[in-house]
Amino acid sequence: MGTLDGLHALVTGAGSGIGAAIVRALAKEGAIVSLVGRRKVPLEEIAKSLPNATAIVADVTKTADCAAMVEAAHAAHGPIDIVIANAGAAESAPAGKISVAHWDRMIGVNLTGAFFTVQAALGDVMRKGVGTRRIVFTASTAGLKGYPYAAAYCAAKHGVVGLARALAAELKLSGVTVNAVCPGFTDTPLLDGAATEIANKTGRTVSEARAALAKDNADGRLISPEEVASKVLWLCSPAAAATSGEAIVVDGGST
């Protein structure tokens, strides 16, 4: 028996990195999982490896896609009990050189997409007469402090933390808990992209760039996706029923 047996979890950004680790952690505890992302192949590969999972292609920055995403999850597994708004992206630039397109991309996928995801599923998670219901956002330590050359990303992730806290206050009498996890630099394809961008701009090697990012974490290493997933799993468990409105940091103690 798992702690999440029979609960239906919808996870965005589920095709790789933290999202894929969350999917596997939830499924291991008995959850039925709807995996959402923009790339069909990795979603289907992960779904096929799990006992009860469905891959759904959607762009969370579009309300129509989010509505269709929830409809597809319903058709496959019934009402949603757990929503993990994990989809995200990161770009860097000096503040004076951030274009409108850059700003819109960072706010769009990281903040607006997180809101659209949850809004589309609110009717399910707020339904009465059921047990565990959870909303968890993947934010970042960039949602709690500033980083140079990441103004748009930091603004978006600060917004995600604020969104989680606002929803926690709004839904506190409904039995739904709402929290955010805030990882430091984590060993994911997203970080690989950041390291490559740093290398291209500075002349460092990618390995040197990765090492520099790791130094921001207290113990000087990159966080693993599984470490983040373990915090999400706990927030989804019955043990976290009294925890809401929190921003759980996973960075070794730097923040």
mmCIF file of C-alpha atoms in Angstrom:
data_model
loop_
_atom_site.group_PDB
_atom_site.id
_atom_site.type_symbol
_atom_site.label_atom_id
_atom_site.label_comp_id
_atom_site.label_asym_id
_atom_site.label_seq_id
_atom_site.Cartn_x
_atom_site.Cartn_y
_atom_site.Cartn_z
ATOM 1 C CA MET A 1 0.000 0.000 0.000
ATOM 2 C CA GLY A 2 1.337 3.409 -0.990
ATOM 3 C CA THR A 3 0.544 6.716 0.681
ATOM 4 C CA LEU A 4 -1.103 7.973 -2.529
ATOM 5 C CA ASP A 5 -2.931 4.827 -3.647
ATOM 6 C CA GLY A 6 -5.616 5.629 -6.200
ATOM 7 C CA LEU A 7 -5.086 9.399 -6.187
ATOM 8 C CA HIS A 8 -4.922 11.064 -9.588
ATOM 9 C CA ALA A 9 -1.966 13.458 -10.003
ATOM 10 C CA LEU A 10 -1.469 15.796 -12.944
ATOM 11 C CA VAL A 11 2.148 16.878 -13.442
ATOM 12 C CA THR A 12 3.254 19.491 -15.983
ATOM 13 C CA GLY A 13 6.771 19.677 -17.350
ATOM 14 C CA ALA A 14 6.818 15.924 -16.810
ATOM 15 C CA GLY A 15 9.065 14.839 -19.661
ATOM 16 C CA SER A 16 12.444 15.344 -18.013
ATOM 17 C CA GLY A 17 14.334 16.670 -15.009
ATOM 18 C CA ILE A 18 12.421 17.499 -11.846
ATOM 19 C CA GLY A 19 9.050 16.760 -13.462
ATOM 20 C CA ALA A 20 10.041 13.233 -14.470
ATOM 21 C CA ALA A 21 11.441 12.579 -10.985
ATOM 22 C CA ILE A 22 8.184 13.809 -9.416
ATOM 23 C CA VAL A 23 6.141 11.537 -11.667
ATOM 24 C CA ARG A 24 8.186 8.502 -10.681
ATOM 25 C CA ALA A 25 8.053 9.360 -6.966
ATOM 26 C CA LEU A 26 4.271 9.781 -7.000
ATOM 27 C CA ALA A 27 3.724 6.623 -9.033
ATOM 28 C CA LYS A 28 5.914 4.633 -6.633
ATOM 29 C CA GLU A 29 3.506 5.594 -3.851
ATOM 30 C CA GLY A 30 0.495 4.399 -5.844
ATOM 31 C CA ALA A 31 -0.650 7.566 -7.591
ATOM 32 C CA ILE A 32 -2.271 7.473 -11.010
ATOM 33 C CA VAL A 33 -0.391 10.037 -13.097
ATOM 34 C CA SER A 34 -1.256 12.263 -16.045
ATOM 35 C CA LEU A 35 2.028 13.504 -17.511
ATOM 36 C CA VAL A 36 1.868 16.821 -19.359
ATOM 37 C CA GLY A 37 4.417 18.505 -21.581
ATOM 38 C CA ARG A 38 5.067 19.848 -25.063
ATOM 39 C CA ARG A 39 7.179 16.907 -26.282
ATOM 40 C CA LYS A 40 5.220 13.736 -26.931
ATOM 41 C CA VAL A 41 8.056 11.198 -27.156
ATOM 42 C CA PRO A 42 9.657 11.630 -23.702
ATOM 43 C CA LEU A 43 6.232 11.776 -22.059
ATOM 44 C CA GLU A 44 5.181 8.502 -23.673
ATOM 45 C CA GLU A 45 8.464 6.810 -22.785
ATOM 46 C CA ILE A 46 8.021 7.659 -19.103
ATOM 47 C CA ALA A 47 4.320 6.794 -19.120
ATOM 48 C CA LYS A 48 5.036 3.355 -20.580
ATOM 49 C CA SER A 49 7.420 2.627 -17.723
ATOM 50 C CA LEU A 50 4.743 3.222 -15.080
ATOM 51 C CA PRO A 51 1.810 1.017 -14.057
ATOM 52 C CA ASN A 52 -0.954 3.608 -14.464
ATOM 53 C CA ALA A 53 0.005 6.718 -16.398
ATOM 54 C CA THR A 54 -1.069 8.725 -19.438
ATOM 55 C CA ALA A 55 0.906 11.169 -21.593
ATOM 56 C CA ILE A 56 -0.823 14.417 -22.590
ATOM 57 C CA VAL A 57 0.688 16.996 -24.930
ATOM 58 C CA ALA A 58 -0.156 20.587 -23.984
ATOM 59 C CA ASP A 59 1.317 24.079 -23.851
ATOM 60 C CA VAL A 60 0.486 25.479 -20.415
ATOM 61 C CA THR A 61 0.773 29.072 -21.635
ATOM 62 C CA LYS A 62 -2.480 28.566 -23.575
ATOM 63 C CA THR A 63 -5.815 28.398 -21.749
ATOM 64 C CA ALA A 64 -7.349 26.212 -24.446
ATOM 65 C CA ASP A 65 -4.526 23.692 -24.061
ATOM 66 C CA CYS A 66 -4.963 23.654 -20.294
ATOM 67 C CA ALA A 67 -8.684 23.024 -20.625
ATOM 68 C CA ALA A 68 -8.005 20.202 -23.099
ATOM 69 C CA MET A 69 -5.293 18.839 -20.786
ATOM 70 C CA VAL A 70 -7.740 18.502 -17.902
ATOM 71 C CA GLU A 71 -10.366 16.991 -20.191
ATOM 72 C CA ALA A 72 -7.867 14.383 -21.424
ATOM 73 C CA ALA A 73 -6.807 13.581 -17.855
ATOM 74 C CA HIS A 74 -10.477 13.128 -16.907
ATOM 75 C CA ALA A 75 -11.075 10.808 -19.831
ATOM 76 C CA ALA A 76 -8.109 8.671 -18.834
ATOM 77 C CA HIS A 77 -8.337 8.593 -15.048
ATOM 78 C CA GLY A 78 -11.264 10.618 -13.710
ATOM 79 C CA PRO A 79 -11.118 13.699 -11.441
ATOM 80 C CA ILE A 80 -7.763 15.158 -10.463
ATOM 81 C CA ASP A 81 -6.704 15.116 -6.799
ATOM 82 C CA ILE A 82 -3.168 16.498 -7.036
ATOM 83 C CA VAL A 83 -1.826 19.225 -9.320
ATOM 84 C CA ILE A 84 1.919 19.728 -9.719
ATOM 85 C CA ALA A 85 2.585 22.918 -11.703
ATOM 86 C CA ASN A 86 6.172 22.195 -12.644
ATOM 87 C CA ALA A 87 6.615 23.407 -16.237
ATOM 88 C CA GLY A 88 9.262 26.091 -16.538
ATOM 89 C CA ALA A 89 12.120 27.600 -18.499
ATOM 90 C CA ALA A 90 15.113 29.811 -17.759
ATOM 91 C CA GLU A 91 16.921 32.454 -19.796
ATOM 92 C CA SER A 92 19.523 34.990 -18.731
ATOM 93 C CA ALA A 93 20.482 38.458 -19.902
ATOM 94 C CA PRO A 94 21.577 41.780 -18.386
ATOM 95 C CA ALA A 95 18.492 43.708 -17.291
ATOM 96 C CA GLY A 96 19.155 46.483 -19.776
ATOM 97 C CA LYS A 97 19.179 44.009 -22.651
ATOM 98 C CA ILE A 98 16.087 41.960 -21.777
ATOM 99 C CA SER A 99 13.731 42.120 -24.731
ATOM 100 C CA VAL A 100 9.953 42.168 -24.476
ATOM 101 C CA ALA A 101 9.967 38.687 -26.024
ATOM 102 C CA HIS A 102 12.413 37.395 -23.364
ATOM 103 C CA TRP A 103 10.301 38.927 -20.578
ATOM 104 C CA ASP A 104 7.086 37.506 -21.998
ATOM 105 C CA ARG A 105 8.589 34.013 -22.370
ATOM 106 C CA MET A 106 9.801 33.920 -18.759
ATOM 107 C CA ILE A 107 6.588 35.255 -17.262
ATOM 108 C CA GLY A 108 4.480 33.210 -19.679
ATOM 109 C CA VAL A 109 5.734 29.703 -18.973
ATOM 110 C CA ASN A 110 6.916 30.121 -15.384
ATOM 111 C CA LEU A 111 4.084 32.198 -13.878
ATOM 112 C CA THR A 112 1.136 32.489 -16.244
ATOM 113 C CA GLY A 113 1.444 28.842 -17.228
ATOM 114 C CA ALA A 114 1.489 27.787 -13.578
ATOM 115 C CA PHE A 115 -1.677 29.801 -12.941
ATOM 116 C CA PHE A 116 -3.448 28.475 -16.038
ATOM 117 C CA THR A 117 -2.572 24.908 -15.031
ATOM 118 C CA VAL A 118 -4.068 25.248 -11.573
ATOM 119 C CA GLN A 119 -7.052 27.297 -12.681
ATOM 120 C CA ALA A 120 -8.062 24.620 -15.194
ATOM 121 C CA ALA A 121 -8.032 21.935 -12.486
ATOM 122 C CA LEU A 122 -9.552 23.917 -9.605
ATOM 123 C CA GLY A 123 -13.007 22.455 -10.116
ATOM 124 C CA ASP A 124 -11.570 19.011 -9.439
ATOM 125 C CA VAL A 125 -9.327 19.724 -6.490
ATOM 126 C CA MET A 126 -12.000 21.823 -4.754
ATOM 127 C CA ARG A 127 -14.710 19.191 -4.993
ATOM 128 C CA LYS A 128 -16.225 18.220 -1.653
ATOM 129 C CA GLY A 129 -16.464 14.858 0.021
ATOM 130 C CA VAL A 130 -13.052 13.529 -1.006
ATOM 131 C CA GLY A 131 -9.779 13.033 0.847
ATOM 132 C CA THR A 132 -6.299 14.233 -0.057
ATOM 133 C CA ARG A 133 -6.182 17.196 -2.438
ATOM 134 C CA ARG A 134 -2.962 19.046 -3.113
ATOM 135 C CA ILE A 135 -1.506 21.812 -5.269
ATOM 136 C CA VAL A 136 2.281 22.100 -5.477
ATOM 137 C CA PHE A 137 4.212 24.634 -7.541
ATOM 138 C CA THR A 138 7.825 24.190 -8.571
ATOM 139 C CA ALA A 139 9.281 27.624 -7.901
ATOM 140 C CA SER A 140 12.999 28.217 -7.232
ATOM 141 C CA THR A 141 15.372 29.887 -4.830
ATOM 142 C CA ALA A 142 15.052 32.613 -7.479
ATOM 143 C CA GLY A 143 11.545 33.043 -6.066
ATOM 144 C CA LEU A 144 13.031 34.021 -2.698
ATOM 145 C CA LYS A 145 16.164 35.994 -3.585
ATOM 146 C CA GLY A 146 17.712 37.742 -6.550
ATOM 147 C CA TYR A 147 20.261 36.461 -9.050
ATOM 148 C CA PRO A 148 22.217 38.637 -11.472
ATOM 149 C CA TYR A 149 21.272 38.478 -15.158
ATOM 150 C CA ALA A 150 17.995 36.724 -14.318
ATOM 151 C CA ALA A 151 15.567 39.583 -13.683
ATOM 152 C CA ALA A 152 12.697 38.136 -15.692
ATOM 153 C CA TYR A 153 13.148 34.632 -14.302
ATOM 154 C CA CYS A 154 13.388 35.923 -10.719
ATOM 155 C CA ALA A 155 10.307 38.070 -11.205
ATOM 156 C CA ALA A 156 8.376 35.076 -12.509
ATOM 157 C CA LYS A 157 9.456 32.737 -9.711
ATOM 158 C CA HIS A 158 8.745 35.356 -7.027
ATOM 159 C CA GLY A 159 5.302 35.519 -8.600
ATOM 160 C CA VAL A 160 4.910 31.739 -8.300
ATOM 161 C CA VAL A 161 5.663 31.871 -4.567
ATOM 162 C CA GLY A 162 3.154 34.686 -4.170
ATOM 163 C CA LEU A 163 0.584 32.754 -6.175
ATOM 164 C CA ALA A 164 1.019 29.701 -3.948
ATOM 165 C CA ARG A 165 0.564 31.773 -0.812
ATOM 166 C CA ALA A 166 -2.495 33.584 -2.196
ATOM 167 C CA LEU A 167 -4.174 30.329 -3.189
ATOM 168 C CA ALA A 168 -3.323 28.763 0.173
ATOM 169 C CA ALA A 169 -5.164 31.635 1.876
ATOM 170 C CA GLU A 170 -8.087 31.468 -0.534
ATOM 171 C CA LEU A 171 -8.531 27.688 -0.321
ATOM 172 C CA LYS A 172 -7.764 27.188 3.377
ATOM 173 C CA LEU A 173 -11.348 26.197 4.244
ATOM 174 C CA SER A 174 -11.691 23.832 1.285
ATOM 175 C CA GLY A 175 -9.315 21.113 2.510
ATOM 176 C CA VAL A 176 -6.845 21.812 -0.301
ATOM 177 C CA THR A 177 -3.239 22.555 0.631
ATOM 178 C CA VAL A 178 -1.118 24.766 -1.626
ATOM 179 C CA ASN A 179 2.667 24.958 -1.401
ATOM 180 C CA ALA A 180 5.775 25.678 -3.445
ATOM 181 C CA VAL A 181 9.116 23.934 -3.577
ATOM 182 C CA CYS A 182 12.121 26.166 -4.199
ATOM 183 C CA PRO A 183 15.118 24.219 -5.492
ATOM 184 C CA GLY A 184 18.564 25.674 -5.800
ATOM 185 C CA PHE A 185 20.674 24.783 -8.813
ATOM 186 C CA THR A 186 19.544 21.286 -9.801
ATOM 187 C CA ASP A 187 21.109 18.756 -12.162
ATOM 188 C CA THR A 188 18.563 18.902 -14.984
ATOM 189 C CA PRO A 189 18.468 19.618 -18.719
ATOM 190 C CA LEU A 190 17.386 23.158 -17.760
ATOM 191 C CA LEU A 191 20.662 23.636 -15.901
ATOM 192 C CA ASP A 192 22.598 22.080 -18.776
ATOM 193 C CA GLY A 193 21.135 24.766 -21.018
ATOM 194 C CA ALA A 194 22.102 27.499 -18.559
ATOM 195 C CA ALA A 195 25.643 26.144 -18.278
ATOM 196 C CA THR A 196 25.983 26.035 -22.062
ATOM 197 C CA GLU A 197 24.754 29.630 -22.319
ATOM 198 C CA ILE A 198 27.283 30.740 -19.684
ATOM 199 C CA ALA A 199 30.055 28.889 -21.492
ATOM 200 C CA ASN A 200 29.170 30.538 -24.798
ATOM 201 C CA LYS A 201 29.171 34.018 -23.256
ATOM 202 C CA THR A 202 32.232 33.720 -21.004
ATOM 203 C CA GLY A 203 34.621 31.333 -22.724
ATOM 204 C CA ARG A 204 34.470 28.858 -19.836
ATOM 205 C CA THR A 205 33.911 25.187 -20.502
ATOM 206 C CA VAL A 206 30.466 23.753 -19.767
ATOM 207 C CA SER A 207 31.980 21.748 -16.898
ATOM 208 C CA GLU A 208 33.428 24.923 -15.390
ATOM 209 C CA ALA A 209 30.079 26.664 -15.738
ATOM 210 C CA ARG A 210 28.285 23.764 -14.038
ATOM 211 C CA ALA A 211 30.797 23.849 -11.181
ATOM 212 C CA ALA A 212 30.279 27.596 -10.752
ATOM 213 C CA LEU A 213 26.521 27.121 -10.498
ATOM 214 C CA ALA A 214 26.944 24.279 -8.018
ATOM 215 C CA LYS A 215 28.931 26.572 -5.712
ATOM 216 C CA ASP A 216 25.773 28.589 -5.062
ATOM 217 C CA ASN A 217 24.362 25.603 -3.176
ATOM 218 C CA ALA A 218 25.594 25.378 0.409
ATOM 219 C CA ASP A 219 27.373 22.047 0.019
ATOM 220 C CA GLY A 220 28.916 22.934 -3.317
ATOM 221 C CA ARG A 221 27.072 20.343 -5.379
ATOM 222 C CA LEU A 222 24.072 20.307 -7.656
ATOM 223 C CA ILE A 223 20.768 19.176 -6.150
ATOM 224 C CA SER A 224 19.388 15.978 -7.700
ATOM 225 C CA PRO A 225 15.887 15.969 -9.205
ATOM 226 C CA GLU A 226 15.024 13.106 -6.854
ATOM 227 C CA GLU A 227 15.795 15.284 -3.830
ATOM 228 C CA VAL A 228 13.279 17.845 -5.034
ATOM 229 C CA ALA A 229 10.758 15.124 -5.852
ATOM 230 C CA SER A 230 10.996 13.765 -2.310
ATOM 231 C CA LYS A 231 9.833 17.129 -0.936
ATOM 232 C CA VAL A 232 6.946 17.227 -3.410
ATOM 233 C CA LEU A 233 6.000 13.681 -2.436
ATOM 234 C CA TRP A 234 5.894 14.646 1.230
ATOM 235 C CA LEU A 235 3.740 17.709 0.487
ATOM 236 C CA CYS A 236 1.295 15.420 -1.336
ATOM 237 C CA SER A 237 1.165 12.895 1.505
ATOM 238 C CA PRO A 238 -1.343 12.744 4.381
ATOM 239 C CA ALA A 239 1.506 13.734 6.706
ATOM 240 C CA ALA A 240 1.498 17.231 5.176
ATOM 241 C CA ALA A 241 -2.208 17.908 5.725
ATOM 242 C CA ALA A 242 -1.428 20.835 8.058
ATOM 243 C CA THR A 243 1.194 22.390 5.770
ATOM 244 C CA SER A 244 -0.031 25.100 3.399
ATOM 245 C CA GLY A 245 1.255 28.409 2.101
ATOM 246 C CA GLU A 246 4.870 27.318 2.497
ATOM 247 C CA ALA A 247 7.881 27.753 0.237
ATOM 248 C CA ILE A 248 10.056 24.697 0.902
ATOM 249 C CA VAL A 249 13.708 25.383 0.041
ATOM 250 C CA VAL A 250 15.909 22.600 -1.346
ATOM 251 C CA ASP A 251 19.411 24.024 -1.674
ATOM 252 C CA GLY A 252 21.481 22.609 1.146
ATOM 253 C CA GLY A 253 20.956 25.645 3.361
ATOM 254 C CA SER A 254 22.143 28.526 1.163
ATOM 255 C CA THR A 255 18.890 30.485 1.240
#
